[in-house]
mmCIF file of C-alpha atoms in Angstrom:
data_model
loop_
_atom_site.group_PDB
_atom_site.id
_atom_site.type_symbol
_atom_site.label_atom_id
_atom_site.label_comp_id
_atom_site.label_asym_id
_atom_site.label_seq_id
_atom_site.Cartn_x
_atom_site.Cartn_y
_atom_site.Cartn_z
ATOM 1 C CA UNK A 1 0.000 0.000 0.000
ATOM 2 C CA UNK A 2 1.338 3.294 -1.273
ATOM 3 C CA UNK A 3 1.597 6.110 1.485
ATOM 4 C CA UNK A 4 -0.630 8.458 -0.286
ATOM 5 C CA UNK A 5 -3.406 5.627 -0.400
ATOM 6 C CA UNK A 6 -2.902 5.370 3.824
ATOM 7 C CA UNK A 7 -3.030 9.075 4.281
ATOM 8 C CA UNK A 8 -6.227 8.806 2.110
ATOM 9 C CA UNK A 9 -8.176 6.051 3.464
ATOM 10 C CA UNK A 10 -7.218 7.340 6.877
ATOM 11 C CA UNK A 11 -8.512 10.902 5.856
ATOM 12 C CA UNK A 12 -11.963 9.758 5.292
ATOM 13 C CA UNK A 13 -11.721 7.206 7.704
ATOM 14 C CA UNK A 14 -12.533 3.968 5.652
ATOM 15 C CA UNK A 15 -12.736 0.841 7.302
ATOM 16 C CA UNK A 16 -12.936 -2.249 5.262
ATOM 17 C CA UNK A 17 -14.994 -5.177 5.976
ATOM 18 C CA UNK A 18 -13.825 -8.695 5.839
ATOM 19 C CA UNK A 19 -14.573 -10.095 2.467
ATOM 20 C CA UNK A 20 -16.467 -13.184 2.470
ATOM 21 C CA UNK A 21 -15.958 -15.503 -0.030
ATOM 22 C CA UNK A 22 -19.273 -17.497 -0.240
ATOM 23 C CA UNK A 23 -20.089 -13.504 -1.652
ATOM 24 C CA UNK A 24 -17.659 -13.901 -4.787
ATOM 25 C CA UNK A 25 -18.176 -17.649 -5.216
ATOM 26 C CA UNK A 26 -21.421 -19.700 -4.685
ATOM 27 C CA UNK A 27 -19.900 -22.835 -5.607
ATOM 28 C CA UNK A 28 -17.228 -22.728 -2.813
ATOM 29 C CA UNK A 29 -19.443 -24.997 -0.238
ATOM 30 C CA UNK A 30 -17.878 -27.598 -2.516
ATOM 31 C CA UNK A 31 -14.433 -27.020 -2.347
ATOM 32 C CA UNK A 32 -12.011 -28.602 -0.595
ATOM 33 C CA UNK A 33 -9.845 -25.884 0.777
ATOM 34 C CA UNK A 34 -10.684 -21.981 -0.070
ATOM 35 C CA UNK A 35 -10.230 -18.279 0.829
ATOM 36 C CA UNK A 36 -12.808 -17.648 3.329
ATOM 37 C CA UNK A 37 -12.572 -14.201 4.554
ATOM 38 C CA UNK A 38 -10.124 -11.545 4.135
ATOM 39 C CA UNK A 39 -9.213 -8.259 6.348
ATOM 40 C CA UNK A 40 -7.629 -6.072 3.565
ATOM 41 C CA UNK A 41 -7.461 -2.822 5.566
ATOM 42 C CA UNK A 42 -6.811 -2.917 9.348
ATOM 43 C CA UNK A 43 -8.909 -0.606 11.322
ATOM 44 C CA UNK A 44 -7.397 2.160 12.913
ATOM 45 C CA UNK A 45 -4.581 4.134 11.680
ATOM 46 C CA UNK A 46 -2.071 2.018 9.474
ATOM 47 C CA UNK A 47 0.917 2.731 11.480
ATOM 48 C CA UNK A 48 3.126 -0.241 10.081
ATOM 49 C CA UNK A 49 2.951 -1.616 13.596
ATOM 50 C CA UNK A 50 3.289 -5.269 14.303
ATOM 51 C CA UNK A 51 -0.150 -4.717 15.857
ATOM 52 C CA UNK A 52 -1.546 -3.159 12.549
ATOM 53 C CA UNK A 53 -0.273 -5.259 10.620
ATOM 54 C CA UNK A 54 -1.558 -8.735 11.957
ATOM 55 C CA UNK A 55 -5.051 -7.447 11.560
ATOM 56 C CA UNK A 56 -4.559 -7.780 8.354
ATOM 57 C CA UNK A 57 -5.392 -11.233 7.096
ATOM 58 C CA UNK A 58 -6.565 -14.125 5.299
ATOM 59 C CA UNK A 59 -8.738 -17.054 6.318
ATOM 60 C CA UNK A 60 -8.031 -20.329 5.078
ATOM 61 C CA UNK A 61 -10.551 -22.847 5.668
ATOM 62 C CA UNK A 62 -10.585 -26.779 4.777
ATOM 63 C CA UNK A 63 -14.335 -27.854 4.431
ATOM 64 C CA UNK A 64 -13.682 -31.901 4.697
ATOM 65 C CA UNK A 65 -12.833 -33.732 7.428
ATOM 66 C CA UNK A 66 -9.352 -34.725 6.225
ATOM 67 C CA UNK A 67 -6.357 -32.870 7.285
ATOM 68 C CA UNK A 68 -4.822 -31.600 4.579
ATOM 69 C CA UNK A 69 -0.839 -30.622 4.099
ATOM 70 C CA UNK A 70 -0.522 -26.859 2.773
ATOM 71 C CA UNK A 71 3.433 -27.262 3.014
ATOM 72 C CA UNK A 72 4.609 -25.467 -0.331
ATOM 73 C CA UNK A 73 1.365 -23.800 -1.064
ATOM 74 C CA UNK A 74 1.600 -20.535 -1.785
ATOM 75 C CA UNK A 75 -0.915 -17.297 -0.378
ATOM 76 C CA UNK A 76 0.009 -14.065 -3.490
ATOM 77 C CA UNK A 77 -1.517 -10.549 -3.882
ATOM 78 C CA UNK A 78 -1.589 -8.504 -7.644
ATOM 79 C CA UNK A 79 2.053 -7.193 -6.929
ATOM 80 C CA UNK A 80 3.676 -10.136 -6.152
ATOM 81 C CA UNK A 81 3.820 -10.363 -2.519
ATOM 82 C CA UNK A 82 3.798 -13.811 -1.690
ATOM 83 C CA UNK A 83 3.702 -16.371 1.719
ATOM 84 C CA UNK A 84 4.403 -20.206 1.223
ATOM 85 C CA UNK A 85 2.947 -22.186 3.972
ATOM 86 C CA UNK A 86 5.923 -24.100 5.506
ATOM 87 C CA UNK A 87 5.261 -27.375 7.821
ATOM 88 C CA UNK A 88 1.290 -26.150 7.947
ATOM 89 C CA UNK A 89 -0.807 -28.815 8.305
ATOM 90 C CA UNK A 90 -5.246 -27.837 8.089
ATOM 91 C CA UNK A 91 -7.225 -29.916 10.492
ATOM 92 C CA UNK A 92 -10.269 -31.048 9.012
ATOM 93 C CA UNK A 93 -13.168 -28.895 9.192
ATOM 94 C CA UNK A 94 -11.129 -25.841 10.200
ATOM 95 C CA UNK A 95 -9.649 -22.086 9.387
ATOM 96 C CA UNK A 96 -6.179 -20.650 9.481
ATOM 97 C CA UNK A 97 -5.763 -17.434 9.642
ATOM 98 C CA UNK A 98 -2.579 -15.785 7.737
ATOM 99 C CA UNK A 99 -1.258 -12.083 9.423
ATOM 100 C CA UNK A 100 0.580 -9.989 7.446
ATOM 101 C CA UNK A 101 2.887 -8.887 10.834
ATOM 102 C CA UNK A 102 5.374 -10.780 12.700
ATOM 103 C CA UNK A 103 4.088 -13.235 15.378
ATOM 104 C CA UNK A 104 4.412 -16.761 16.306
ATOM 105 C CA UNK A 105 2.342 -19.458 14.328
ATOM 106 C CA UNK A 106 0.415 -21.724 15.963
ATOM 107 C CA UNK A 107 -2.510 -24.095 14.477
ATOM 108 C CA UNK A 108 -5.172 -21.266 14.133
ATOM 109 C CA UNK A 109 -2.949 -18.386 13.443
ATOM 110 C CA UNK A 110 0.003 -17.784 10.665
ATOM 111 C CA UNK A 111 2.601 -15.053 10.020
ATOM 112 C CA UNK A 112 3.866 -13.579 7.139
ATOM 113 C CA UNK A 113 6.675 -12.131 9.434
ATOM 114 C CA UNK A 114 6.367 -9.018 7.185
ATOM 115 C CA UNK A 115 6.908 -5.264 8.354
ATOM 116 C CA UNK A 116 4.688 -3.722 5.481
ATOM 117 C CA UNK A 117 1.428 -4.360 4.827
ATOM 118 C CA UNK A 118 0.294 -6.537 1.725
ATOM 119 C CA UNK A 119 -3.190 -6.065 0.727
ATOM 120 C CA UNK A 120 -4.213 -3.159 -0.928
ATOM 121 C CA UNK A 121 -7.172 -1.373 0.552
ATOM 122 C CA UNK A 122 -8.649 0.162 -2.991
ATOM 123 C CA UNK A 123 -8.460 -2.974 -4.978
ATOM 124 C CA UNK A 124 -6.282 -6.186 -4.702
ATOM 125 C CA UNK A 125 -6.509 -10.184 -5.436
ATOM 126 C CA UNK A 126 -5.888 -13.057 -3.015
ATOM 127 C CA UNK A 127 -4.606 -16.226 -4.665
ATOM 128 C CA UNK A 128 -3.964 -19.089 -3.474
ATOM 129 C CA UNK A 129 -1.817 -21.943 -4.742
ATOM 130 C CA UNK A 130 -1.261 -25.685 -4.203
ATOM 131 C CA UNK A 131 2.694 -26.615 -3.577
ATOM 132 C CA UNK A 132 2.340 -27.866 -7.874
ATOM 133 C CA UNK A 133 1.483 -24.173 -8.510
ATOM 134 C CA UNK A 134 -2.267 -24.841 -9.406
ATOM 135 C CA UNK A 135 -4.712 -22.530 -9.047
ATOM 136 C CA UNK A 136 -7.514 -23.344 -5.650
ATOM 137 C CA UNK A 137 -8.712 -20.211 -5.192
ATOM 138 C CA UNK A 138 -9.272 -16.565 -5.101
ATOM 139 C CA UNK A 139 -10.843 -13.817 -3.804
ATOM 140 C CA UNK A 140 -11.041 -9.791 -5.365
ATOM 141 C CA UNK A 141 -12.288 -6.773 -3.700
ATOM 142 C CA UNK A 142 -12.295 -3.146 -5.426
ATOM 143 C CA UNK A 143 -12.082 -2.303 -8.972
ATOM 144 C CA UNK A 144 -9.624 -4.396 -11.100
ATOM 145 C CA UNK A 145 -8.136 -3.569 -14.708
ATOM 146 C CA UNK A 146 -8.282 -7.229 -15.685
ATOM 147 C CA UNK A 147 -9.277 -10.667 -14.351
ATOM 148 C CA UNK A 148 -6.948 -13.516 -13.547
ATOM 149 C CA UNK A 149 -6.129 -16.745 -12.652
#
């Protein structure tokens, strides 16, 4: 996120809501593993502080009852940014939940260990990847120039 688009959304105090993907895709009550909610704009100011920055998020849910191994899987945005899951293992029937900050993972919460932020507030594209490079899913908020997958 570019400084002027901080000073901005903090100007007229926008506050993003979590996306939720059953909202972008109908079908995803199907799929194995998805994106199922995303915090693209921390509330309050965006400071850059570890505190900031790990309520910034993604939710990763597994809808089966099978654990299954995200190790090599990878989590991107539109610029490139991008998190591999390393040694992450998704109970069945659970979510994950992948901050942007620095912190210490545990089963229900993942870090980026990053000291920027990664999602753009205006517009942006969560992707995620299996550890072959395969497309599972994605989820868009804001206006976008082109779609992709």
């Amino acid at each position: 996120m570019t400084a002027v688009a901080a000073v901005a959304a903090a100007a007229v105090g926008a506050v993003a809501l979590p996306a939720s993907a059953a909202d972008h895709h109908p079908d995803r009550a199907h799929a194995a593993v998805y994106i199922s909610g995303v915090q693209y704009d921390s509330p309050g100011r965006d400071d850059r502080s570890n505190w900031s920055l790990n309520k910034e998020w993604v939710d990763i849910t597994n809808s089966t009852r099978r654990a299954v191994n995200l190790d090599g899987w990878t989590l991107t945005d539109e610029d490139g940014h991008s998190y591999t899951f390393r040694h992450v293992r998704l109970d069945g029937r659970s979510t994950s939940r992948v901050h942007t900050g620095i912190g210490r993972d545990t089963r229900t919460d993942l870090f980026q260990d990053r000291r920027a932020y990664v999602w753009n507030n205006d517009h942006d594209t969560a992707t995620l990847r299996n550890d072959r490079g395969r497309y599972v899913d994605e989820v868009s908020w804001g206006h976008h120039r082109g779609h992709r997958h």
